[in-house]
Amino acid sequence: MSILVTGGAGFIGSALCRRLIREGHAPLTVVDKLTYAASPKTLEKEQASGALELVEADICDTDAMDTVFKRTQPTLVFNLAAETHVDRSIDGPEAFLKTNTLGVLRLLEVMRSHRDTLAPDARDTLRLIHISTDEVFGALGSEGVFTEQSPYDPSSPYAASKAASDHLVRAWTRTYGLNTVITNCSNNYGPYQFPEKLIPLMILKALAGERLPVYGDGQQVRDWLHVDDHADALIKAATLGEPGATYAIGGRAERTNLQVVHGICAALDAARPASSSYSGLIQHVTDRPGHDRRYAIAPDYIEQSLGWRAQKPFETGLAETVDWYLDNEAWWRPILEQRYAGQRLGAAV
Ligand code: NAD
Ligand code: TYD
């Protein structure tokens, strides 16, 4: 089995690669455009051991992707290449439409023409696992959960670009018979997450003694999943999932943003005590435009059909994540200095 991972130098992609290698699926090929969000350093050990080859390319570049497909002859393709930050999508939607939507169209077309060059039995085994988000379903009120049957109702440019990509993948499955699986996952957290996202941003701001900007009343709910649990779900969906299936993936760990930020402050109070609690730094700021109130996933289908279940309790994972950022300043310091210093994004309407 030859595996291609697009976006493998990002947060979830790199965790997936490490897990695939640990489970004996090497060698892997990673295609990544190496945007501001990429951390190719996280894959250096795997590259040095020969377990992984990193190809710098854009999924929108049909020729480059065609060359990779011809040379590596993948059987499984995990697509994680994406622009992923909602706030940046508010400031500049076009990059999101380019990579997340046009990029997926191009990837589907490269796969389709590659599939058509294969012997009949290999045609059916070539499979795309398209990694998507629960944000395509829009906002929930205080009741209800997202499932594989939830209607699409995206709020942000990011969510709309991912929703469009899911529709393309389904259309290429029905029209051209591509073997695909779509996964819609809730918010991930864990090591190597770029510090524009809530959890790492709050950890690093607290350590710097800066205000912790909570959007609006902080009562918005996200359903948190540790990135290693997500990687496990993706491998199960790829290897055991039904062709054409969709899996909703979540950690059954709904928390308000304020609960998460207080949890981070409590973990830091214990691990790196300051003169007063870090929670004194919390500051409510203007809300995000189009802010979805609540996300929650019912992962019953993947639990029952593939035997997957999130293993890491949120409070344990959050404390471990705080410790990881405390121990890995060499990873995040250059990011803060050279790529993103923590300023507010996406506030403009
Ligand atoms: P990330 O921003 O950390 O990484 C994205 C990676 O994609 C980066 O390495 C970047 O360089 C690469 N990339 C961007 N544009 C590219 C292009 N045109 N061609 C090739 N590579 C490109 O993102 P992440 O959090 O690891 O998310 C990965 C996937 O999982 C995305 O598709 C995202 O929509 C989905 N997802 C993320 C979450 C979450 O909470 N982070 C939850 C559900 C689903
Ligand atoms: P984020 O990590 O951007 O993920 P997503 O928007 O994809 O869910 O944000 C998670 C939640 O945290 C979301 O409700 C917005 C909120 N948030 C803040 O309150 N302050 C911040 O500085 C950031 C980045 C996010």
GROMACS .gro file of C-alpha atoms and ligand atoms in nm:
model
  418
    1MET     CA    1   0.000   0.000   0.000
    2SER     CA    2   0.145   0.336  -0.103
    3ILE     CA    3   0.008   0.635   0.088
    4LEU     CA    4  -0.003   1.001  -0.010
    5VAL     CA    5  -0.086   1.266   0.251
    6THR     CA    6  -0.158   1.620   0.130
    7GLY     CA    7  -0.112   1.891   0.394
    8GLY     CA    8   0.107   1.648   0.588
    9ALA     CA    9   0.330   1.926   0.722
   10GLY     CA   10   0.035   2.080   0.909
   11PHE     CA   11  -0.101   2.010   1.256
   12ILE     CA   12  -0.331   1.713   1.189
   13GLY     CA   13  -0.144   1.590   0.880
   14SER     CA   14   0.185   1.554   1.068
   15ALA     CA   15   0.013   1.371   1.357
   16LEU     CA   16  -0.146   1.139   1.100
   17CYS     CA   17   0.191   1.073   0.933
   18ARG     CA   18   0.358   0.989   1.266
   19ARG     CA   19   0.078   0.748   1.348
   20LEU     CA   20   0.075   0.585   1.003
   21ILE     CA   21   0.450   0.524   1.031
   22ARG     CA   22   0.414   0.386   1.385
   23GLU     CA   23   0.146   0.146   1.260
   24GLY     CA   24   0.379   0.016   0.985
   25HIS     CA   25   0.238   0.203   0.683
   26ALA     CA   26   0.571   0.361   0.573
   27PRO     CA   27   0.696   0.476   0.329
   28LEU     CA   28   0.466   0.777   0.291
   29THR     CA   29   0.469   1.068   0.051
   30VAL     CA   30   0.365   1.410   0.180
   31VAL     CA   31   0.264   1.687  -0.059
   32ASP     CA   32   0.254   2.027   0.106
   33LYS     CA   33   0.266   2.384  -0.022
   34LEU     CA   34   0.446   2.484   0.300
   35THR     CA   35   0.229   2.787   0.376
   36TYR     CA   36   0.271   2.997   0.692
   37ALA     CA   37   0.088   2.717   0.880
   38ALA     CA   38   0.326   2.436   0.787
   39SER     CA   39   0.591   2.289   1.014
   40PRO     CA   40   0.812   2.069   0.800
   41LYS     CA   41   1.052   2.040   1.098
   42THR     CA   42   0.795   1.814   1.267
   43LEU     CA   43   0.865   1.551   1.000
   44GLU     CA   44   1.248   1.577   0.995
   45LYS     CA   45   1.306   1.253   1.188
   46GLU     CA   46   1.069   1.059   0.962
   47GLN     CA   47   1.235   1.208   0.651
   48ALA     CA   48   1.583   1.125   0.778
   49SER     CA   49   1.486   0.763   0.846
   50GLY     CA   50   1.346   0.726   0.494
   51ALA     CA   51   0.993   0.664   0.626
   52LEU     CA   52   0.860   0.975   0.455
   53GLU     CA   53   0.930   1.189   0.151
   54LEU     CA   54   0.819   1.553   0.157
   55VAL     CA   55   0.732   1.707  -0.181
   56GLU     CA   56   0.677   2.084  -0.182
   57ALA     CA   57   0.380   2.135  -0.414
   58ASP     CA   58   0.038   2.298  -0.434
   59ILE     CA   59  -0.266   2.071  -0.473
   60CYS     CA   60  -0.393   2.326  -0.728
   61ASP     CA   61  -0.091   2.247  -0.950
   62THR     CA   62  -0.226   1.972  -1.175
   63ASP     CA   63   0.108   1.895  -1.340
   64ALA     CA   64   0.296   1.867  -1.012
   65MET     CA   65   0.024   1.645  -0.861
   66ASP     CA   66   0.008   1.431  -1.173
   67THR     CA   67   0.383   1.373  -1.150
   68VAL     CA   68   0.354   1.271  -0.785
   69PHE     CA   69   0.069   1.027  -0.864
   70LYS     CA   70   0.261   0.870  -1.154
   71ARG     CA   71   0.583   0.833  -0.956
   72THR     CA   72   0.441   0.711  -0.623
   73GLN     CA   73   0.134   0.516  -0.748
   74PRO     CA   74  -0.068   0.576  -0.428
   75THR     CA   75  -0.346   0.347  -0.315
   76LEU     CA   76  -0.467   0.572  -0.033
   77VAL     CA   77  -0.475   0.951  -0.058
   78PHE     CA   78  -0.550   1.152   0.257
   79ASN     CA   79  -0.640   1.512   0.169
   80LEU     CA   80  -0.563   1.749   0.456
   81ALA     CA   81  -0.420   2.035   0.248
   82ALA     CA   82  -0.624   2.340   0.336
   83GLU     CA   83  -0.640   2.694   0.460
   84THR     CA   84  -0.789   2.633   0.802
   85HIS     CA   85  -0.833   2.944   1.014
   86VAL     CA   86  -1.186   3.092   1.024
   87ASP     CA   87  -1.059   3.440   1.124
   88ARG     CA   88  -0.818   3.453   0.827
   89SER     CA   89  -1.103   3.346   0.599
   90ILE     CA   90  -1.298   3.654   0.712
   91ASP     CA   91  -1.003   3.881   0.624
   92GLY     CA   92  -0.916   3.708   0.294
   93PRO     CA   93  -1.162   3.447   0.162
   94GLU     CA   94  -1.004   3.395  -0.179
   95ALA     CA   95  -0.709   3.183  -0.063
   96PHE     CA   96  -0.965   2.955   0.104
   97LEU     CA   97  -1.169   2.908  -0.212
   98LYS     CA   98  -0.851   2.847  -0.411
   99THR     CA   99  -0.700   2.574  -0.196
  100ASN     CA  100  -1.004   2.425  -0.024
  101THR     CA  101  -1.238   2.419  -0.324
  102LEU     CA  102  -1.047   2.461  -0.652
  103GLY     CA  103  -0.760   2.255  -0.506
  104VAL     CA  104  -0.999   1.968  -0.430
  105LEU     CA  105  -1.149   1.989  -0.780
  106ARG     CA  106  -0.797   1.964  -0.928
  107LEU     CA  107  -0.704   1.678  -0.695
  108LEU     CA  108  -1.018   1.487  -0.791
  109GLU     CA  109  -0.941   1.534  -1.159
  110VAL     CA  110  -0.579   1.418  -1.118
  111MET     CA  111  -0.704   1.113  -0.926
  112ARG     CA  112  -0.967   1.038  -1.186
  113SER     CA  113  -0.725   1.046  -1.479
  114HIS     CA  114  -0.469   0.846  -1.280
  115ARG     CA  115  -0.736   0.590  -1.185
  116ASP     CA  116  -0.822   0.547  -1.551
  117THR     CA  117  -0.463   0.439  -1.630
  118LEU     CA  118  -0.473   0.157  -1.373
  119ALA     CA  119  -0.556  -0.211  -1.420
  120PRO     CA  120  -0.924  -0.285  -1.335
  121ASP     CA  121  -0.866  -0.429  -0.984
  122ALA     CA  122  -0.631  -0.142  -0.886
  123ARG     CA  123  -0.893   0.111  -1.000
  124ASP     CA  124  -1.131   0.014  -0.723
  125THR     CA  125  -0.869   0.016  -0.448
  126LEU     CA  126  -0.742   0.371  -0.518
  127ARG     CA  127  -0.921   0.571  -0.249
  128LEU     CA  128  -0.946   0.934  -0.140
  129ILE     CA  129  -1.004   1.016   0.226
  130HIS     CA  130  -1.123   1.376   0.224
  131ILE     CA  131  -1.076   1.537   0.564
  132SER     CA  132  -1.346   1.791   0.637
  133THR     CA  133  -1.499   1.972   0.929
  134ASP     CA  134  -1.822   1.985   1.127
  135GLU     CA  135  -1.830   2.360   1.051
  136VAL     CA  136  -1.995   2.276   0.716
  137PHE     CA  137  -2.317   2.212   0.912
  138GLY     CA  138  -2.332   2.564   1.059
  139ALA     CA  139  -2.442   2.647   1.413
  140LEU     CA  140  -2.645   2.444   1.663
  141GLY     CA  141  -2.858   2.601   1.935
  142SER     CA  142  -2.840   2.468   2.288
  143GLU     CA  143  -3.004   2.140   2.175
  144GLY     CA  144  -2.920   1.886   1.906
  145VAL     CA  145  -2.609   1.728   1.753
  146PHE     CA  146  -2.453   1.692   1.408
  147THR     CA  147  -2.464   1.353   1.238
  148GLU     CA  148  -2.378   1.225   0.888
  149GLN     CA  149  -2.731   1.333   0.787
  150SER     CA  150  -2.708   1.695   0.903
  151PRO     CA  151  -2.789   1.950   0.633
  152TYR     CA  152  -2.511   2.174   0.507
  153ASP     CA  153  -2.541   2.536   0.632
  154PRO     CA  154  -2.192   2.693   0.649
  155SER     CA  155  -2.144   3.034   0.814
  156SER     CA  156  -1.782   3.139   0.749
  157PRO     CA  157  -1.591   3.159   0.421
  158TYR     CA  158  -1.373   2.874   0.556
  159ALA     CA  159  -1.678   2.656   0.625
  160ALA     CA  160  -1.832   2.743   0.287
  161SER     CA  161  -1.511   2.648   0.104
  162LYS     CA  162  -1.498   2.314   0.287
  163ALA     CA  163  -1.869   2.251   0.226
  164ALA     CA  164  -1.812   2.305  -0.146
  165SER     CA  165  -1.525   2.056  -0.138
  166ASP     CA  166  -1.743   1.791   0.028
  167HIS     CA  167  -2.005   1.839  -0.246
  168LEU     CA  168  -1.737   1.799  -0.515
  169VAL     CA  169  -1.607   1.477  -0.359
  170ARG     CA  170  -1.960   1.331  -0.345
  171ALA     CA  171  -2.030   1.438  -0.704
  172TRP     CA  172  -1.707   1.273  -0.828
  173THR     CA  173  -1.807   0.957  -0.641
  174ARG     CA  174  -2.156   0.944  -0.793
  175THR     CA  175  -2.065   1.063  -1.143
  176TYR     CA  176  -1.721   0.912  -1.203
  177GLY     CA  177  -1.727   0.625  -0.954
  178LEU     CA  178  -1.425   0.744  -0.753
  179ASN     CA  179  -1.373   0.550  -0.430
  180THR     CA  180  -1.394   0.815  -0.159
  181VAL     CA  181  -1.461   0.857   0.211
  182ILE     CA  182  -1.544   1.193   0.372
  183THR     CA  183  -1.484   1.270   0.738
  184ASN     CA  184  -1.635   1.568   0.921
  185CYS     CA  185  -1.453   1.625   1.247
  186SER     CA  186  -1.497   1.862   1.538
  187ASN     CA  187  -1.227   2.096   1.682
  188ASN     CA  188  -0.887   1.933   1.730
  189TYR     CA  189  -0.620   2.021   1.987
  190GLY     CA  190  -0.278   1.889   2.084
  191PRO     CA  191   0.095   1.935   2.006
  192TYR     CA  192   0.216   2.139   1.706
  193GLN     CA  193  -0.109   2.334   1.658
  194PHE     CA  194  -0.037   2.671   1.497
  195PRO     CA  195  -0.084   2.947   1.759
  196GLU     CA  196  -0.364   3.124   1.573
  197LYS     CA  197  -0.614   2.867   1.709
  198LEU     CA  198  -0.783   2.914   2.047
  199ILE     CA  199  -0.593   2.669   2.269
  200PRO     CA  200  -0.229   2.739   2.169
  201LEU     CA  201  -0.301   3.113   2.134
  202MET     CA  202  -0.432   3.134   2.490
  203ILE     CA  203  -0.141   2.928   2.630
  204LEU     CA  204   0.122   3.146   2.466
  205LYS     CA  205  -0.052   3.476   2.543
  206ALA     CA  206  -0.088   3.375   2.909
  207LEU     CA  207   0.283   3.285   2.928
  208ALA     CA  208   0.368   3.628   2.783
  209GLY     CA  209   0.141   3.797   3.041
  210GLU     CA  210  -0.085   3.927   2.764
  211ARG     CA  211  -0.464   3.964   2.773
  212LEU     CA  212  -0.660   3.651   2.672
  213PRO     CA  213  -0.913   3.769   2.410
  214VAL     CA  214  -1.239   3.576   2.450
  215TYR     CA  215  -1.479   3.658   2.166
  216GLY     CA  216  -1.820   3.787   2.283
  217ASP     CA  217  -1.958   3.623   2.597
  218GLY     CA  218  -1.736   3.313   2.564
  219GLN     CA  219  -2.042   3.085   2.590
  220GLN     CA  220  -1.989   2.941   2.241
  221VAL     CA  221  -1.948   2.563   2.254
  222ARG     CA  222  -1.694   2.350   2.068
  223ASP     CA  223  -1.666   1.968   2.085
  224TRP     CA  224  -1.295   1.898   2.143
  225LEU     CA  225  -1.099   1.599   2.013
  226HIS     CA  226  -0.730   1.521   2.070
  227VAL     CA  227  -0.541   1.516   1.740
  228ASP     CA  228  -0.409   1.161   1.802
  229ASP     CA  229  -0.767   1.035   1.840
  230HIS     CA  230  -0.852   1.207   1.512
  231ALA     CA  231  -0.554   1.042   1.338
  232ASP     CA  232  -0.672   0.704   1.468
  233ALA     CA  233  -1.023   0.768   1.332
  234LEU     CA  234  -0.884   0.869   0.991
  235ILE     CA  235  -0.681   0.549   0.959
  236LYS     CA  236  -0.986   0.340   1.056
  237ALA     CA  237  -1.207   0.527   0.808
  238ALA     CA  238  -0.945   0.484   0.535
  239THR     CA  239  -0.880   0.115   0.588
  240LEU     CA  240  -1.219  -0.013   0.709
  241GLY     CA  241  -1.469   0.246   0.582
  242GLU     CA  242  -1.732   0.175   0.320
  243PRO     CA  243  -1.673   0.329  -0.025
  244GLY     CA  244  -1.873   0.652  -0.051
  245ALA     CA  245  -1.929   0.670   0.326
  246THR     CA  246  -1.922   0.979   0.545
  247TYR     CA  247  -1.810   0.965   0.907
  248ALA     CA  248  -1.884   1.234   1.167
  249ILE     CA  249  -1.597   1.233   1.417
  250GLY     CA  250  -1.602   1.397   1.759
  251GLY     CA  251  -1.477   1.355   2.112
  252ARG     CA  252  -1.802   1.386   2.309
  253ALA     CA  253  -1.627   1.673   2.491
  254GLU     CA  254  -1.842   1.983   2.460
  255ARG     CA  255  -1.697   2.281   2.644
  256THR     CA  256  -1.769   2.655   2.630
  257ASN     CA  257  -1.476   2.869   2.521
  258LEU     CA  258  -1.470   3.024   2.866
  259GLN     CA  259  -1.442   2.677   3.026
  260VAL     CA  260  -1.150   2.595   2.794
  261VAL     CA  261  -0.968   2.920   2.872
  262HIS     CA  262  -1.021   2.876   3.247
  263GLY     CA  263  -0.892   2.516   3.210
  264ILE     CA  264  -0.575   2.646   3.042
  265CYS     CA  265  -0.528   2.906   3.315
  266ALA     CA  266  -0.571   2.642   3.588
  267ALA     CA  267  -0.318   2.410   3.420
  268LEU     CA  268  -0.069   2.698   3.391
  269ASP     CA  269  -0.133   2.806   3.753
  270ALA     CA  270  -0.025   2.454   3.855
  271ALA     CA  271   0.266   2.412   3.613
  272ARG     CA  272   0.410   2.766   3.601
  273PRO     CA  273   0.268   2.964   3.898
  274ALA     CA  274   0.273   3.344   3.859
  275SER     CA  275   0.204   3.611   4.126
  276SER     CA  276  -0.171   3.582   4.055
  277SER     CA  277  -0.390   3.342   3.855
  278TYR     CA  278  -0.360   3.361   3.477
  279SER     CA  279  -0.741   3.381   3.469
  280GLY     CA  280  -0.707   3.750   3.562
  281LEU     CA  281  -0.583   3.805   3.205
  282ILE     CA  282  -0.916   3.702   3.048
  283GLN     CA  283  -1.071   3.987   2.851
  284HIS     CA  284  -1.400   3.975   2.659
  285VAL     CA  285  -1.354   4.137   2.316
  286THR     CA  286  -1.580   4.211   2.018
  287ASP     CA  287  -1.735   3.892   1.884
  288ARG     CA  288  -1.629   3.722   1.558
  289PRO     CA  289  -1.865   3.811   1.269
  290GLY     CA  290  -2.089   3.513   1.184
  291HIS     CA  291  -1.968   3.329   1.496
  292ASP     CA  292  -2.129   2.984   1.519
  293ARG     CA  293  -2.280   2.938   1.865
  294ARG     CA  294  -2.237   2.566   1.917
  295TYR     CA  295  -2.089   2.258   1.748
  296ALA     CA  296  -2.147   1.905   1.876
  297ILE     CA  297  -2.095   1.571   1.703
  298ALA     CA  298  -2.277   1.244   1.763
  299PRO     CA  299  -2.002   0.997   1.659
  300ASP     CA  300  -2.231   0.692   1.699
  301TYR     CA  301  -2.190   0.571   1.341
  302ILE     CA  302  -1.808   0.556   1.339
  303GLU     CA  303  -1.811   0.411   1.691
  304GLN     CA  304  -2.054   0.135   1.596
  305SER     CA  305  -1.939   0.056   1.242
  306LEU     CA  306  -1.560   0.093   1.277
  307GLY     CA  307  -1.508   0.037   1.650
  308TRP     CA  308  -1.342   0.378   1.692
  309ARG     CA  309  -1.383   0.579   2.008
  310ALA     CA  310  -1.198   0.885   2.140
  311GLN     CA  311  -0.955   0.768   2.409
  312LYS     CA  312  -0.817   1.087   2.560
  313PRO     CA  313  -1.034   1.265   2.821
  314PHE     CA  314  -1.036   1.639   2.742
  315GLU     CA  315  -0.900   1.759   3.079
  316THR     CA  316  -0.606   1.512   3.058
  317GLY     CA  317  -0.533   1.609   2.698
  318LEU     CA  318  -0.556   1.981   2.777
  319ALA     CA  319  -0.309   1.953   3.068
  320GLU     CA  320  -0.071   1.748   2.848
  321THR     CA  321  -0.102   2.009   2.571
  322VAL     CA  322  -0.020   2.292   2.813
  323ASP     CA  323   0.287   2.092   2.927
  324TRP     CA  324   0.387   2.031   2.563
  325TYR     CA  325   0.386   2.405   2.485
  326LEU     CA  326   0.583   2.472   2.806
  327ASP     CA  327   0.845   2.215   2.697
  328ASN     CA  328   0.863   2.314   2.329
  329GLU     CA  329   0.942   2.683   2.315
  330ALA     CA  330   1.201   2.603   2.045
  331TRP     CA  331   0.907   2.511   1.818
  332TRP     CA  332   0.674   2.806   1.884
  333ARG     CA  333   0.911   3.096   1.958
  334PRO     CA  334   1.029   3.131   1.593
  335ILE     CA  335   0.666   3.115   1.478
  336LEU     CA  336   0.569   3.405   1.706
  337GLU     CA  337   0.877   3.603   1.597
  338GLN     CA  338   0.862   3.538   1.224
  339ARG     CA  339   0.513   3.433   1.118
  340TYR     CA  340   0.235   3.536   1.357
  341ALA     CA  341   0.267   3.743   1.673
  342GLY     CA  342  -0.084   3.679   1.809
  343GLN     CA  343  -0.265   3.990   1.682
  344ARG     CA  344  -0.645   3.990   1.642
  345LEU     CA  345  -0.759   3.854   1.304
  346GLY     CA  346  -1.101   3.845   1.140
  347ALA     CA  347  -1.265   4.125   1.338
  348ALA     CA  348  -1.348   4.335   1.032
  349VAL     CA  349  -1.699   4.309   0.893
  350NAD     P1  350  -0.310   2.333   0.928
  350NAD     O1  351  -0.343   2.472   0.887
  350NAD     O2  352  -0.230   2.310   1.051
  350NAD     O3  353  -0.230   2.260   0.808
  350NAD     C1  354  -0.268   2.269   0.673
  350NAD     C2  355  -0.152   2.223   0.587
  350NAD     O4  356  -0.193   2.230   0.450
  350NAD     C3  357  -0.026   2.312   0.601
  350NAD     O5  358   0.089   2.232   0.615
  350NAD     C4  359  -0.023   2.389   0.468
  350NAD     O6  360   0.108   2.423   0.426
  350NAD     C5  361  -0.089   2.289   0.374
  350NAD     N1  362  -0.147   2.355   0.256
  350NAD     C6  363  -0.224   2.468   0.253
  350NAD     N2  364  -0.258   2.497   0.126
  350NAD     C7  365  -0.205   2.400   0.048
  350NAD     C8  366  -0.208   2.374  -0.092
  350NAD     N3  367  -0.272   2.456  -0.176
  350NAD     N4  368  -0.143   2.265  -0.139
  350NAD     C9  369  -0.075   2.183  -0.054
  350NAD     N5  370  -0.068   2.205   0.078
  350NAD    C10  371  -0.133   2.310   0.130
  350NAD     O7  372  -0.448   2.257   0.932
  350NAD     P2  373  -0.499   2.135   1.023
  350NAD     O8  374  -0.560   2.191   1.146
  350NAD     O9  375  -0.392   2.032   1.033
  350NAD    O10  376  -0.619   2.081   0.932
  350NAD    C11  377  -0.599   1.979   0.836
  350NAD    C12  378  -0.732   1.944   0.772
  350NAD    O11  379  -0.824   1.902   0.872
  350NAD    C13  380  -0.799   2.060   0.698
  350NAD    O12  381  -0.856   2.011   0.580
  350NAD    C14  382  -0.906   2.107   0.794
  350NAD    O13  383  -1.015   2.164   0.723
  350NAD    C15  384  -0.945   1.977   0.861
  350NAD     N6  385  -0.999   1.990   0.997
  350NAD    C16  386  -0.930   2.060   1.092
  350NAD    C17  387  -0.983   2.068   1.221
  350NAD    C18  388  -0.909   2.142   1.331
  350NAD    O14  389  -0.963   2.157   1.441
  350NAD     N7  390  -0.785   2.184   1.311
  350NAD    C19  391  -1.103   2.006   1.251
  350NAD    C20  392  -1.171   1.935   1.150
  350NAD    C21  393  -1.117   1.927   1.023
  351TYD     P1  394  -1.071   2.851   1.660
  351TYD     O1  395  -0.957   2.786   1.732
  351TYD     O2  396  -1.041   2.964   1.567
  351TYD     O3  397  -1.152   2.735   1.588
  351TYD     P2  398  -1.295   2.738   1.510
  351TYD     O4  399  -1.331   2.879   1.484
  351TYD     O5  400  -1.261   2.665   1.385
  351TYD     O6  401  -1.391   2.667   1.599
  351TYD     O7  402  -1.173   2.906   1.768
  351TYD     C1  403  -1.235   2.819   1.861
  351TYD     C2  404  -1.336   2.902   1.939
  351TYD     O8  405  -1.264   3.000   2.014
  351TYD     C3  406  -1.431   2.980   1.849
  351TYD     O9  407  -1.560   2.982   1.910
  351TYD     C4  408  -1.373   3.120   1.846
  351TYD     C5  409  -1.308   3.133   1.984
  351TYD     N1  410  -1.188   3.220   1.991
  351TYD     C6  411  -1.181   3.320   2.090
  351TYD    O10  412  -1.274   3.339   2.170
  351TYD     N2  413  -1.068   3.396   2.093
  351TYD     C7  414  -0.965   3.382   2.006
  351TYD    O11  415  -0.865   3.458   2.014
  351TYD     C8  416  -0.974   3.277   1.907
  351TYD     C9  417  -0.863   3.255   1.809
  351TYD    C10  418  -1.088   3.198   1.905
   0.00000   0.00000   0.00000
